[in-house]
PDB file of C-alpha atoms in Angstrom:
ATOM      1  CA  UNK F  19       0.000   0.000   0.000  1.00  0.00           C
ATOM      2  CA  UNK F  20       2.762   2.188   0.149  1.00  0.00           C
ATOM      3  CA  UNK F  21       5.698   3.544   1.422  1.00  0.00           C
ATOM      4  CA  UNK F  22       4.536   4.737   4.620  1.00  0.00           C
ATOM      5  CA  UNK F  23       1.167   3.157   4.498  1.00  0.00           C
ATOM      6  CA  UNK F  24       3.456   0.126   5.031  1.00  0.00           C
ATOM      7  CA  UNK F  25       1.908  -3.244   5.802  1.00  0.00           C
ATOM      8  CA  UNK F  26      -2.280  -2.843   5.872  1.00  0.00           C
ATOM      9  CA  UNK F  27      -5.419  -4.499   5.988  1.00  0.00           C
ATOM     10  CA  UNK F  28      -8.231  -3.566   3.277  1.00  0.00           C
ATOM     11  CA  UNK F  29     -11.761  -4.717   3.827  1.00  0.00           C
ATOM     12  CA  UNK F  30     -14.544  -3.365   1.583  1.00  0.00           C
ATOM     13  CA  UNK F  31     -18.480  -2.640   2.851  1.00  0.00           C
ATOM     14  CA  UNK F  32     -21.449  -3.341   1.226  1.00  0.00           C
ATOM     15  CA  UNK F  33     -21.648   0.115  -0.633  1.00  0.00           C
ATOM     16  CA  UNK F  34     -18.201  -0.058  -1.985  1.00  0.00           C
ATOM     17  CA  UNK F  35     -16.568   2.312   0.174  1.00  0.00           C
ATOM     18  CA  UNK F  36     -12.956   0.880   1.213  1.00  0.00           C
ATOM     19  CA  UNK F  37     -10.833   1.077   4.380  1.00  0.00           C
ATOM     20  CA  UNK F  38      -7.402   0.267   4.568  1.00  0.00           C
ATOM     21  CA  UNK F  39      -6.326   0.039   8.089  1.00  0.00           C
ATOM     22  CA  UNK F  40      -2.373   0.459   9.028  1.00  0.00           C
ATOM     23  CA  UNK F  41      -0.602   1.578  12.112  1.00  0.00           C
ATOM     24  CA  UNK F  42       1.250   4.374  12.984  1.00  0.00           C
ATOM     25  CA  UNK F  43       4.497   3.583  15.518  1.00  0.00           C
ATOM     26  CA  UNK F  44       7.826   3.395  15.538  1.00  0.00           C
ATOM     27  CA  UNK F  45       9.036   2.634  12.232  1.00  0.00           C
ATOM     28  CA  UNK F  46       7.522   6.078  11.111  1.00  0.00           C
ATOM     29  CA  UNK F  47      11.312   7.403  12.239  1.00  0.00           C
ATOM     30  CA  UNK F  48      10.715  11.289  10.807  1.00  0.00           C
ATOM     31  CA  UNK F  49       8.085  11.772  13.807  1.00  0.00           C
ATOM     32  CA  UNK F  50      10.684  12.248  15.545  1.00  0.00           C
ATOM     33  CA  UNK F  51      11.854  14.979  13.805  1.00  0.00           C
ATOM     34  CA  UNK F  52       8.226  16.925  13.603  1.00  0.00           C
ATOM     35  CA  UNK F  53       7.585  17.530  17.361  1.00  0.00           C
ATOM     36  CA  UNK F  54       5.151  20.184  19.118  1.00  0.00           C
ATOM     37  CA  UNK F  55       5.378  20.789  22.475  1.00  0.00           C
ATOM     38  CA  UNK F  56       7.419  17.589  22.711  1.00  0.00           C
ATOM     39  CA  UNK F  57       4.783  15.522  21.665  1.00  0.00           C
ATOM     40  CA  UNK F  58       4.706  13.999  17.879  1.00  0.00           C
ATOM     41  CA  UNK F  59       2.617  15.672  15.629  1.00  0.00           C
ATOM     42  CA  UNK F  60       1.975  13.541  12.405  1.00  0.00           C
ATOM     43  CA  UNK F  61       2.663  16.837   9.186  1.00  0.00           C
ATOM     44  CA  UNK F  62      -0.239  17.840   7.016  1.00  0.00           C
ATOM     45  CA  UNK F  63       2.317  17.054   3.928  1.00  0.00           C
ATOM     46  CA  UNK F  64       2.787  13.312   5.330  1.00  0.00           C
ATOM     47  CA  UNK F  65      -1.250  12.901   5.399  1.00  0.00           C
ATOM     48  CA  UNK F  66      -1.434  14.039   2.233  1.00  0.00           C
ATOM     49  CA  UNK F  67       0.741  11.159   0.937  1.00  0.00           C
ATOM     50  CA  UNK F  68      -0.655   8.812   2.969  1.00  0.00           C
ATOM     51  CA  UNK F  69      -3.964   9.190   1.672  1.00  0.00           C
ATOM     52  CA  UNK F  70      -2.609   9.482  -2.096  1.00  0.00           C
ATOM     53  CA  UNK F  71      -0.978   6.076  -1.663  1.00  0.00           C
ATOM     54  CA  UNK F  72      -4.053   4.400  -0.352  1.00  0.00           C
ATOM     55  CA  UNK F  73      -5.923   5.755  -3.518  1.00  0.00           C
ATOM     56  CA  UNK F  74      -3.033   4.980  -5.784  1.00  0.00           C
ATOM     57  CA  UNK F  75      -2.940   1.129  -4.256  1.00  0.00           C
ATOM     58  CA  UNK F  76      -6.592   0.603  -5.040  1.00  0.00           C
ATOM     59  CA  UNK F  77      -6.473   1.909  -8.473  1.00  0.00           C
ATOM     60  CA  UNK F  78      -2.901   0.427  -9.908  1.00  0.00           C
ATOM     61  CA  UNK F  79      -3.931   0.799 -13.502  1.00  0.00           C
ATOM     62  CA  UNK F  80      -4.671   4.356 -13.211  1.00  0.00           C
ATOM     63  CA  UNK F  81      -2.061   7.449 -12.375  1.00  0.00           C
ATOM     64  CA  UNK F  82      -2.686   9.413  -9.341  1.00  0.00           C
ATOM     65  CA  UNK F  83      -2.217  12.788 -10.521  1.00  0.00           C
ATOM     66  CA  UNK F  84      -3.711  15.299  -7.635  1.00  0.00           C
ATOM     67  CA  UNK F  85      -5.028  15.671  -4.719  1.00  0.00           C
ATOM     68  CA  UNK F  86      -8.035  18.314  -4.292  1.00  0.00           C
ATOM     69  CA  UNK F  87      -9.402  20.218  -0.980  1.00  0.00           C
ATOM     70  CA  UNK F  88      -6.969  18.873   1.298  1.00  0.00           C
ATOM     71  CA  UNK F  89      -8.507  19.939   4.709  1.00  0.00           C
ATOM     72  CA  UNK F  90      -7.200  19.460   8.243  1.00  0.00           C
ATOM     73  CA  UNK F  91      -9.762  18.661  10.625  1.00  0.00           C
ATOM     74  CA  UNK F  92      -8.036  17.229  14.078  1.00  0.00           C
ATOM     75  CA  UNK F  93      -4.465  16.957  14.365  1.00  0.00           C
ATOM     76  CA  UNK F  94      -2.683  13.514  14.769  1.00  0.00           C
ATOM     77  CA  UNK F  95      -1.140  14.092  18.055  1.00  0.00           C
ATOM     78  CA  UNK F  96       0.954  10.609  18.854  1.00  0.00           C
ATOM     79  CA  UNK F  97       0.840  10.279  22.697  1.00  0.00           C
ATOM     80  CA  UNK F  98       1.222   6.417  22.961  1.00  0.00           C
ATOM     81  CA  UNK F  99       4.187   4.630  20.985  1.00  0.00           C
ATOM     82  CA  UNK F 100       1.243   3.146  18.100  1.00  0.00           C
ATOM     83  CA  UNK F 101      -2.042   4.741  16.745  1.00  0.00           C
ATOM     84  CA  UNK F 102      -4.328   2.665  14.479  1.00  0.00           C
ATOM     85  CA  UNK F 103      -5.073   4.462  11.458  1.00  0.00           C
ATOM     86  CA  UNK F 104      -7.671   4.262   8.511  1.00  0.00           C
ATOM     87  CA  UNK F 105      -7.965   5.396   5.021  1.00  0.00           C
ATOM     88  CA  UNK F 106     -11.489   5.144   4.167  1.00  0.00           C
ATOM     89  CA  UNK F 107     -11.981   5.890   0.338  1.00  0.00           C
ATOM     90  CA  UNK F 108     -15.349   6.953  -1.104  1.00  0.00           C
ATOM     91  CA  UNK F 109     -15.963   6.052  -4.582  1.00  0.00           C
ATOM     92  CA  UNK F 110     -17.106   8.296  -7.622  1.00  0.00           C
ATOM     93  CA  UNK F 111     -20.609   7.903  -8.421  1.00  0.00           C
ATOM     94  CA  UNK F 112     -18.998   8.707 -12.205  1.00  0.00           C
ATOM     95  CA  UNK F 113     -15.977   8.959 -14.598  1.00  0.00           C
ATOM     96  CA  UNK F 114     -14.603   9.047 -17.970  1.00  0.00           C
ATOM     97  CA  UNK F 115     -12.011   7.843 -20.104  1.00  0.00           C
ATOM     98  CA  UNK F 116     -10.190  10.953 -19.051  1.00  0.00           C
ATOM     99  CA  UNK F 117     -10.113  10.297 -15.659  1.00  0.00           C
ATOM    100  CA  UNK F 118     -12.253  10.116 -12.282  1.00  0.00           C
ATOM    101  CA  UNK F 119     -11.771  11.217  -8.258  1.00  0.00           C
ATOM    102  CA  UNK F 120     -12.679  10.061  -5.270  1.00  0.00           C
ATOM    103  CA  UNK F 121     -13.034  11.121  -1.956  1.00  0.00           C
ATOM    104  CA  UNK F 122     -10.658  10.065   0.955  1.00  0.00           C
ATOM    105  CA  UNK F 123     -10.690  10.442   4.825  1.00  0.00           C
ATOM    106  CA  UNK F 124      -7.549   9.580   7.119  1.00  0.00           C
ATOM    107  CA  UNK F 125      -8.904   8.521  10.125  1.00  0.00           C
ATOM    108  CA  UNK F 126      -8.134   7.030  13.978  1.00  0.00           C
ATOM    109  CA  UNK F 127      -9.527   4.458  16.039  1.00  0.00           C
ATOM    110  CA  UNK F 128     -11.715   1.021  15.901  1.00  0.00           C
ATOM    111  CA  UNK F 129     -14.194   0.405  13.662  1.00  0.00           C
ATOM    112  CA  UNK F 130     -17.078   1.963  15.521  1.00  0.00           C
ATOM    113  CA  UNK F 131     -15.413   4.878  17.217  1.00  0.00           C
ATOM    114  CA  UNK F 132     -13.119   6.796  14.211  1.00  0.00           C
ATOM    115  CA  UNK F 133     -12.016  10.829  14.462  1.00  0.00           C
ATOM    116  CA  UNK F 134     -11.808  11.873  10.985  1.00  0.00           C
ATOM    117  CA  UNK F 135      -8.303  14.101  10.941  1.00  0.00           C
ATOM    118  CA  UNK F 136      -7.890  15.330   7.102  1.00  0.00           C
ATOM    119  CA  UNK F 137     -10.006  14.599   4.178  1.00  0.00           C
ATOM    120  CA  UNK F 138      -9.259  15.619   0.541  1.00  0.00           C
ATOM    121  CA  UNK F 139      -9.942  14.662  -2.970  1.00  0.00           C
ATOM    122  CA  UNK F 140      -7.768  12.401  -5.062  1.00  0.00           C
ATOM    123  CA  UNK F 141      -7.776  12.523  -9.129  1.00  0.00           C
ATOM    124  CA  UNK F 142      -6.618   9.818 -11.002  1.00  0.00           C
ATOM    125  CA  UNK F 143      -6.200   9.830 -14.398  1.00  0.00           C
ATOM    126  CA  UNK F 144      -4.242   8.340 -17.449  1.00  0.00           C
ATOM    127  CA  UNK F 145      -1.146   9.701 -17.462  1.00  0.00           C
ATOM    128  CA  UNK F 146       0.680  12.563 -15.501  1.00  0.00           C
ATOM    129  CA  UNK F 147       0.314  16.137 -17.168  1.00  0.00           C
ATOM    130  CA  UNK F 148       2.822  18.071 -19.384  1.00  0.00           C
ATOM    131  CA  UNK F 149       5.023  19.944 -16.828  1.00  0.00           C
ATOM    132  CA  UNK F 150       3.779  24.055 -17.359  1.00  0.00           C
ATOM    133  CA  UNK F 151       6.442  26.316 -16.842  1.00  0.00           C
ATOM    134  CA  UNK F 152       7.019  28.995 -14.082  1.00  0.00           C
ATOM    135  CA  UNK F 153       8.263  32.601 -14.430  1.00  0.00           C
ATOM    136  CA  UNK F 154      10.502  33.342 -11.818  1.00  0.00           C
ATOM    137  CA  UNK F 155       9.903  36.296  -9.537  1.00  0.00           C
ATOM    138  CA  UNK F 156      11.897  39.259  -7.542  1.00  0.00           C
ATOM    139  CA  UNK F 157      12.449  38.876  -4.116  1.00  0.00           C
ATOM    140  CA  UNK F 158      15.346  41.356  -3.274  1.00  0.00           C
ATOM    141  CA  UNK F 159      15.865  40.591   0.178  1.00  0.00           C
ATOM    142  CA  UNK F 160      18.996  38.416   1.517  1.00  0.00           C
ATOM    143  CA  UNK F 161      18.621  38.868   4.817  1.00  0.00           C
ATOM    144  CA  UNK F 162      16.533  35.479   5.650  1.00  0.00           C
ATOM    145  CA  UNK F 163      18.812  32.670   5.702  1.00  0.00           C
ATOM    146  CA  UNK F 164      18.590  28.721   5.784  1.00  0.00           C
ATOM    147  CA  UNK F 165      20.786  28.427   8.589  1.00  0.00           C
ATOM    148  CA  UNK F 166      18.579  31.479  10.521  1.00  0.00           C
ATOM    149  CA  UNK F 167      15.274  29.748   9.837  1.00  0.00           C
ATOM    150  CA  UNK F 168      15.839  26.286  11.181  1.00  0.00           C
ATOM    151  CA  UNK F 169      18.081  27.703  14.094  1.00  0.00           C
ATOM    152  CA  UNK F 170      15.704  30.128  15.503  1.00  0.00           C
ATOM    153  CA  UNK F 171      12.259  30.034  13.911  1.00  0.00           C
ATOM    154  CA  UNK F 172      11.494  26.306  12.636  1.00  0.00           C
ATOM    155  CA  UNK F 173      10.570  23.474  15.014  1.00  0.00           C
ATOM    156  CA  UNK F 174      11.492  20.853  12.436  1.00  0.00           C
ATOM    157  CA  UNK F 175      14.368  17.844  12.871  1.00  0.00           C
ATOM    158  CA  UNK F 176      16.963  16.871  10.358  1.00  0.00           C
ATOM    159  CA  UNK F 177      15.059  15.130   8.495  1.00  0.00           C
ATOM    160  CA  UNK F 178      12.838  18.012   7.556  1.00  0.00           C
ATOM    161  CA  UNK F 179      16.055  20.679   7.268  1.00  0.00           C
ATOM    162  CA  UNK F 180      15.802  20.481   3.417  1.00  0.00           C
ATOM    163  CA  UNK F 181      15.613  23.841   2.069  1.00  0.00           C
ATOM    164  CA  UNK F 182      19.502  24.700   1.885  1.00  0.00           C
ATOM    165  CA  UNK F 183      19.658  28.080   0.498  1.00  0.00           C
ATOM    166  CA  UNK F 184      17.165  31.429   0.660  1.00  0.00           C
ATOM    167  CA  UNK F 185      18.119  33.408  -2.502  1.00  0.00           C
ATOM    168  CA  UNK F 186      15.712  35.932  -1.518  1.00  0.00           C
ATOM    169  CA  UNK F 187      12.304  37.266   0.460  1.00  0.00           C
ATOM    170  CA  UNK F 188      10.107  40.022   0.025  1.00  0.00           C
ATOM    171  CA  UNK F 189       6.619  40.944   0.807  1.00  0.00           C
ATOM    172  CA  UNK F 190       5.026  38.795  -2.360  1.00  0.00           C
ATOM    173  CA  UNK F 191       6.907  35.860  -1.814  1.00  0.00           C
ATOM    174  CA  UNK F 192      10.176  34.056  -1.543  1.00  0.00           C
ATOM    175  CA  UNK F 193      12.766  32.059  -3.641  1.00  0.00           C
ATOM    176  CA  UNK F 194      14.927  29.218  -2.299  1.00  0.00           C
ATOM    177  CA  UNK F 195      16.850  26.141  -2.807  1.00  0.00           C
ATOM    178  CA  UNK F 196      15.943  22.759  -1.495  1.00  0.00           C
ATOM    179  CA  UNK F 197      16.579  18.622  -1.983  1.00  0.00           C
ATOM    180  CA  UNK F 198      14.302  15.868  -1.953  1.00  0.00           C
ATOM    181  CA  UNK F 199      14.027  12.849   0.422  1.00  0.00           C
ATOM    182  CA  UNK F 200      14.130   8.852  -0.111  1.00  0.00           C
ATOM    183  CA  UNK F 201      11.326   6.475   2.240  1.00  0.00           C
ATOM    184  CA  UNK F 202      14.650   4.901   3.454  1.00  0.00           C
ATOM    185  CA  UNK F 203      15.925   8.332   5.196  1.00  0.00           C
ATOM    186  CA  UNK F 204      12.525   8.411   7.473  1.00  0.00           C
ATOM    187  CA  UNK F 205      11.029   4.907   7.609  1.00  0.00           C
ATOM    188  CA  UNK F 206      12.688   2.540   9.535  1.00  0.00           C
ATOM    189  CA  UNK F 207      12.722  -0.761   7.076  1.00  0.00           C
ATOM    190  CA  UNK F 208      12.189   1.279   4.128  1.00  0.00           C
ATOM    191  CA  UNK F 209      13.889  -0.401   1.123  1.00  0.00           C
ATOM    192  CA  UNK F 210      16.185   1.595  -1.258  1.00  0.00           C
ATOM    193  CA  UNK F 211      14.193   1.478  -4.094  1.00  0.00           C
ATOM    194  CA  UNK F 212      11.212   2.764  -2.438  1.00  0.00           C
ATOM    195  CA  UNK F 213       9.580   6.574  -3.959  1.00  0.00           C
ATOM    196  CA  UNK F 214       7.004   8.492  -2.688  1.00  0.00           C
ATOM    197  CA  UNK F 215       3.756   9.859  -4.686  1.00  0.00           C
ATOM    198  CA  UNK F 216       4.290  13.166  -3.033  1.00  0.00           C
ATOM    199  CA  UNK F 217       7.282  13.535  -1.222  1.00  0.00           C
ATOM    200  CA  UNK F 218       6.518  14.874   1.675  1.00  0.00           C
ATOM    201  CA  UNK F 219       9.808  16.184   3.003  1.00  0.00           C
ATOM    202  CA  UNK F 220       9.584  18.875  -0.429  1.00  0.00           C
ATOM    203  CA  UNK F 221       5.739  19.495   0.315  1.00  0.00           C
ATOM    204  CA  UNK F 222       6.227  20.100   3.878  1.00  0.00           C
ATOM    205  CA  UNK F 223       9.188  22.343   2.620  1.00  0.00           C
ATOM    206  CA  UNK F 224       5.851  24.763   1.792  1.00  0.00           C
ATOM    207  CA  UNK F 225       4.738  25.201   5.195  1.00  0.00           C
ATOM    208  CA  UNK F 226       8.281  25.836   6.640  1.00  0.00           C
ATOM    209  CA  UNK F 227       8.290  29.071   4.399  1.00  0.00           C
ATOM    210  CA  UNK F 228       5.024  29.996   4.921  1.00  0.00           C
ATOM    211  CA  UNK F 229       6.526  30.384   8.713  1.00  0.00           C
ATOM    212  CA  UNK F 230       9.808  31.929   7.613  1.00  0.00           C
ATOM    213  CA  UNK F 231       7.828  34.271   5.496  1.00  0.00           C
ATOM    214  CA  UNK F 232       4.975  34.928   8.206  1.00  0.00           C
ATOM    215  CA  UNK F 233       7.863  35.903  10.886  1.00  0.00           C
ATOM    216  CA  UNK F 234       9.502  38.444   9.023  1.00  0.00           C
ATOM    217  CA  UNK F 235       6.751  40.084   7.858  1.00  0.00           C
ATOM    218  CA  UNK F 236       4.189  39.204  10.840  1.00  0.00           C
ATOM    219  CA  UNK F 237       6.186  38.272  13.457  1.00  0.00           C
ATOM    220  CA  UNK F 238       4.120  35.189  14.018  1.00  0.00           C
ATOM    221  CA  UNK F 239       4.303  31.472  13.365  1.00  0.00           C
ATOM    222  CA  UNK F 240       1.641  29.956  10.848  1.00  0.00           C
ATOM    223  CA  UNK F 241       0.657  26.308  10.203  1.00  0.00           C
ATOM    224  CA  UNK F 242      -1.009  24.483   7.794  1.00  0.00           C
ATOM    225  CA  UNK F 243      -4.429  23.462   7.636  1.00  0.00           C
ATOM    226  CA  UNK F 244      -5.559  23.395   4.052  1.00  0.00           C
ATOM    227  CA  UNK F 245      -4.090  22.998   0.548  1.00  0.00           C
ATOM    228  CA  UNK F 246      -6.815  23.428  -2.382  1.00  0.00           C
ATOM    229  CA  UNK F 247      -4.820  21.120  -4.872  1.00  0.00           C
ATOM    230  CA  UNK F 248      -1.331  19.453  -4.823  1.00  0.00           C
ATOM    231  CA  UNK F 249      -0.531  18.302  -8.509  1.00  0.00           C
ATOM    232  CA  UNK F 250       2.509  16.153  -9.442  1.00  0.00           C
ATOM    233  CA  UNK F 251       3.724  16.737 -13.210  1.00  0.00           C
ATOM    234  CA  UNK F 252       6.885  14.525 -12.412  1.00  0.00           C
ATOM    235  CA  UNK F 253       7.402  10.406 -11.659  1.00  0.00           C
ATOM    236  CA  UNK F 254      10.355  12.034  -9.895  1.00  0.00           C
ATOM    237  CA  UNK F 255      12.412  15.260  -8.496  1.00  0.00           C
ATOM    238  CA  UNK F 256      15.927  15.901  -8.979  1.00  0.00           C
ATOM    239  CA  UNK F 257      18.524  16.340  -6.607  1.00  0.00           C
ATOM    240  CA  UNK F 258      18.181  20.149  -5.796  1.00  0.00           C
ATOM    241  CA  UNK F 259      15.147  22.375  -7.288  1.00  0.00           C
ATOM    242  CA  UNK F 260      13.941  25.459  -6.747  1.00  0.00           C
ATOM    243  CA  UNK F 261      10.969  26.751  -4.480  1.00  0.00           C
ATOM    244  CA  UNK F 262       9.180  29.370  -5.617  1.00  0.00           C
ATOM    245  CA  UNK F 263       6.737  30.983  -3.021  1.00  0.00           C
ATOM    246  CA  UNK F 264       4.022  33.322  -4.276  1.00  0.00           C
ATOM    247  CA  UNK F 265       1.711  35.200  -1.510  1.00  0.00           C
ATOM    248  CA  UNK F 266      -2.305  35.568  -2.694  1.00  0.00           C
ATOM    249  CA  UNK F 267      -3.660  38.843  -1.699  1.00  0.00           C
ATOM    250  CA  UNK F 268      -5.923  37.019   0.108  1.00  0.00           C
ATOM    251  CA  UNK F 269      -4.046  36.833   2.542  1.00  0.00           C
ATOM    252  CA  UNK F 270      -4.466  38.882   6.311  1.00  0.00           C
ATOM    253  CA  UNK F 271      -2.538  39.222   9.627  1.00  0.00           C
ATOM    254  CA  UNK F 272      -4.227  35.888  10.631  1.00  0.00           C
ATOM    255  CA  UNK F 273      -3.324  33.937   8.168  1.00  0.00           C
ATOM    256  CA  UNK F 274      -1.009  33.019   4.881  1.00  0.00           C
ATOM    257  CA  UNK F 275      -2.531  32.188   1.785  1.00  0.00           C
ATOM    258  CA  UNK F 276       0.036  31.173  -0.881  1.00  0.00           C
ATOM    259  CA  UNK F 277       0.948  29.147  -4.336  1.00  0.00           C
ATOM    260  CA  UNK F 278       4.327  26.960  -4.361  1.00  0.00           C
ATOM    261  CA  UNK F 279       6.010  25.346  -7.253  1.00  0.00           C
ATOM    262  CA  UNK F 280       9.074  23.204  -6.968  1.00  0.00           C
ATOM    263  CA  UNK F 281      11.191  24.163 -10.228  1.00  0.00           C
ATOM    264  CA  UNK F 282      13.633  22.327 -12.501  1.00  0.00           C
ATOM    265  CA  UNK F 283      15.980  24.748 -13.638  1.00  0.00           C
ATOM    266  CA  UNK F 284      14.715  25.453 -16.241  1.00  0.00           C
ATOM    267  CA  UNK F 285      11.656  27.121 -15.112  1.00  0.00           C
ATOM    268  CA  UNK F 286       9.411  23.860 -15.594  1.00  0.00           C
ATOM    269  CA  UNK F 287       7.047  23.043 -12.942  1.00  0.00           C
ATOM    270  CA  UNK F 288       7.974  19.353 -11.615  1.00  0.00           C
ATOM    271  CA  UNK F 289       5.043  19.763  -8.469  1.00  0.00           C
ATOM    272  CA  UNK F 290       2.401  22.165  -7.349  1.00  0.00           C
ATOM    273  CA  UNK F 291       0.743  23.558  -4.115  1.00  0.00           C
ATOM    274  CA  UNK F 292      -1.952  25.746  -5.123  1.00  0.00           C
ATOM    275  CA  UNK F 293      -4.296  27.401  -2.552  1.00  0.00           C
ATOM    276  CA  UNK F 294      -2.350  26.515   0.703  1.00  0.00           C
ATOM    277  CA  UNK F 295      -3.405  28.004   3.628  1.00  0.00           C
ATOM    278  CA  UNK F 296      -1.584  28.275   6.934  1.00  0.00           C
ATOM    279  CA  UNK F 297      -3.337  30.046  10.351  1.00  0.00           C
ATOM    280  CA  UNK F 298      -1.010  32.575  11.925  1.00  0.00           C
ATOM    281  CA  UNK F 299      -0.159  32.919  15.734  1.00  0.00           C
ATOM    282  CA  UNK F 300       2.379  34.814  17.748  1.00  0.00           C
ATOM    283  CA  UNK F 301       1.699  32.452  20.379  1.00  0.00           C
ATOM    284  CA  UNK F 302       2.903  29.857  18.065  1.00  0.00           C
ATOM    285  CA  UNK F 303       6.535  31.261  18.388  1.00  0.00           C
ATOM    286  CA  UNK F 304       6.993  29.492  21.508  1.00  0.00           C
ATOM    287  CA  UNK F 305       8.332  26.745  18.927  1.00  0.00           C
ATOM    288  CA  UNK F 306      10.849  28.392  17.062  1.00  0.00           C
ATOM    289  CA  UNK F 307      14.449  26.339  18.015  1.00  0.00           C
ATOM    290  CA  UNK F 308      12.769  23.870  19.647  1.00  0.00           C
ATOM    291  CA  UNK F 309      14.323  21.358  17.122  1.00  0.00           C
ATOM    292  CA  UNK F 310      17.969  22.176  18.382  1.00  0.00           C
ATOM    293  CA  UNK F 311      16.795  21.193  22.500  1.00  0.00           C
ATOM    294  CA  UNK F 312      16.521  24.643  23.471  1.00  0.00           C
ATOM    295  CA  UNK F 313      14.002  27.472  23.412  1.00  0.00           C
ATOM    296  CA  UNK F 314      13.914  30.464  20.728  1.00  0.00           C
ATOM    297  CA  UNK F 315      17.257  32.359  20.246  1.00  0.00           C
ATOM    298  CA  UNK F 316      16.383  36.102  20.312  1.00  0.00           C
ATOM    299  CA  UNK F 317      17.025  37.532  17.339  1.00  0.00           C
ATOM    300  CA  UNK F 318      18.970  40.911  16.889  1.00  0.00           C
TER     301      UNK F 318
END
């Protein structure tokens, strides 16, 4: 069923809808890595390709493509060392040659007690889509580095540290540098030649500059807890791409509203985050540095 789906159970009820039932615990290593308030919080990126593999595995002739609507509901807080863990999928009442979606919860609990934490959308289709190009834009500003952001206002591990290099910042968006990850550098067990639909190490890359971004020009933290459609236009990502970071005027002193596309060099679009919105906090500072074992540094 996946990567980090892992070993699963599917069972299938009398109006079609499917539940594949896996467990959360220790060989999900990167938890360790995405901690608030020293307690393991499961990422909104890592849901997202948790449900896309569950779709994917029930539909192996077709291509996952996108995910739609991607909404947080209840966080996956893991207090206890294992969490049982569903991926109920709802399917279309209709589709085409072209294509078809269905809907998909992630869920915890039994059976007869479940709390729904995200649901979203999933398109499958033939093929992948031709990769659109990007136009690169101006973001002056070199005063926000890498090494700044994780030190001082990121909570996230190692294994999240991916964005190496901040070529810029400004008050429409940001420009920066970062490198994939492999299922064998956070899953204990994972084999070599494992890939993920959505890496979520590069999607999760999104929110971390949605809180670099919201601290400069806020001075507050923000989180995640929607993305209106992820789309993959690549099997794969190279070894370094670029992030672009594009703010929607939508956006307020509450919250961050932006679009993110991971860039070849040449300006092609290899994956997509339209629509992501992250709720702001100042209270939420209280986690910058907490990665490193040690509250906030104060910044000059």
């Amino acid at each position: 069923f996946g990567a980090l789906i892992g070993a699963a159970r599917l069972s299938v009820d009398p109006k079609g809808e499917q539940t594949i039932d896996f467990v959360l615990d220790a060989r999900h290593a990167y938890l360790q890595d995405h901690m608030i308030d020293d307690t393991p919080v499961l990422p909104a990126a890592v849901a997202t390709d948790i449900m896309a593999e569950g779709v994917a595995a029930l539909w192996p002739d077709w291509v996952l493509t996108e995910v739609q609507q991607v909404r947080l509901v209840k966080g996956v807080e893991l207090s206890d060392a294992s969490l049982p863990m569903q991926v109920h999928v709802i399917p279309a009442p209709y589709g085409d040659a072209g294509g078809f979606e269905v809907q998909v919860l992630l869920r915890s609990g039994s059976a007869d007690n479940t709390t729904i934490h995200y649901r979203c959308v999933a398109r499958l289709e033939q093929e992948l889509q031709p990769m659109p190009f990007h136009k690169a834009g101006k973001h002056p500003d070199k005063s926000v580095t890498a090494a700044l952001a994780y030190s001082d206002w990121l909570f996230h591990g190692p294994r999240f540290q991916l964005i190496t290099g901040i070529n810029g910042v400004s008050q429409e968006g940001s420009s920066s540098v970062l490198i994939p990850t492999r299922p064998s550098e956070w899953l204990t067990g994972a084999g070599e030649g494992e890939q993920w639909l959505f890496d979520p190490g590069v999607v999760d890359a999104a929110p971390q500059m949605a809180i670099i971004w919201a601290r400069k020009f806020l001075g507050k933290t923000a989180l995640p807890s929607r993305f209106e459609r992820v789309v993959r236009y690549s099997e794969t990502l190279p070894e370094k791409m670029e992030m672009r970071f594009e703010i929607r005027e939508e956006s307020a002193d509450f919250k961050v509203i932006a679009d993110v596309y991971f860039c070849d060099p040449k300006g092609s679009i290899l994956l997509a985050i339209e629509g992501m919105e992250c709720i702001a906090s100042e209270e939420l500072n209280r986690l910058g540095g907490t990665a490193n074992g040690g509250p906030e540094q104060q910044l000059a």
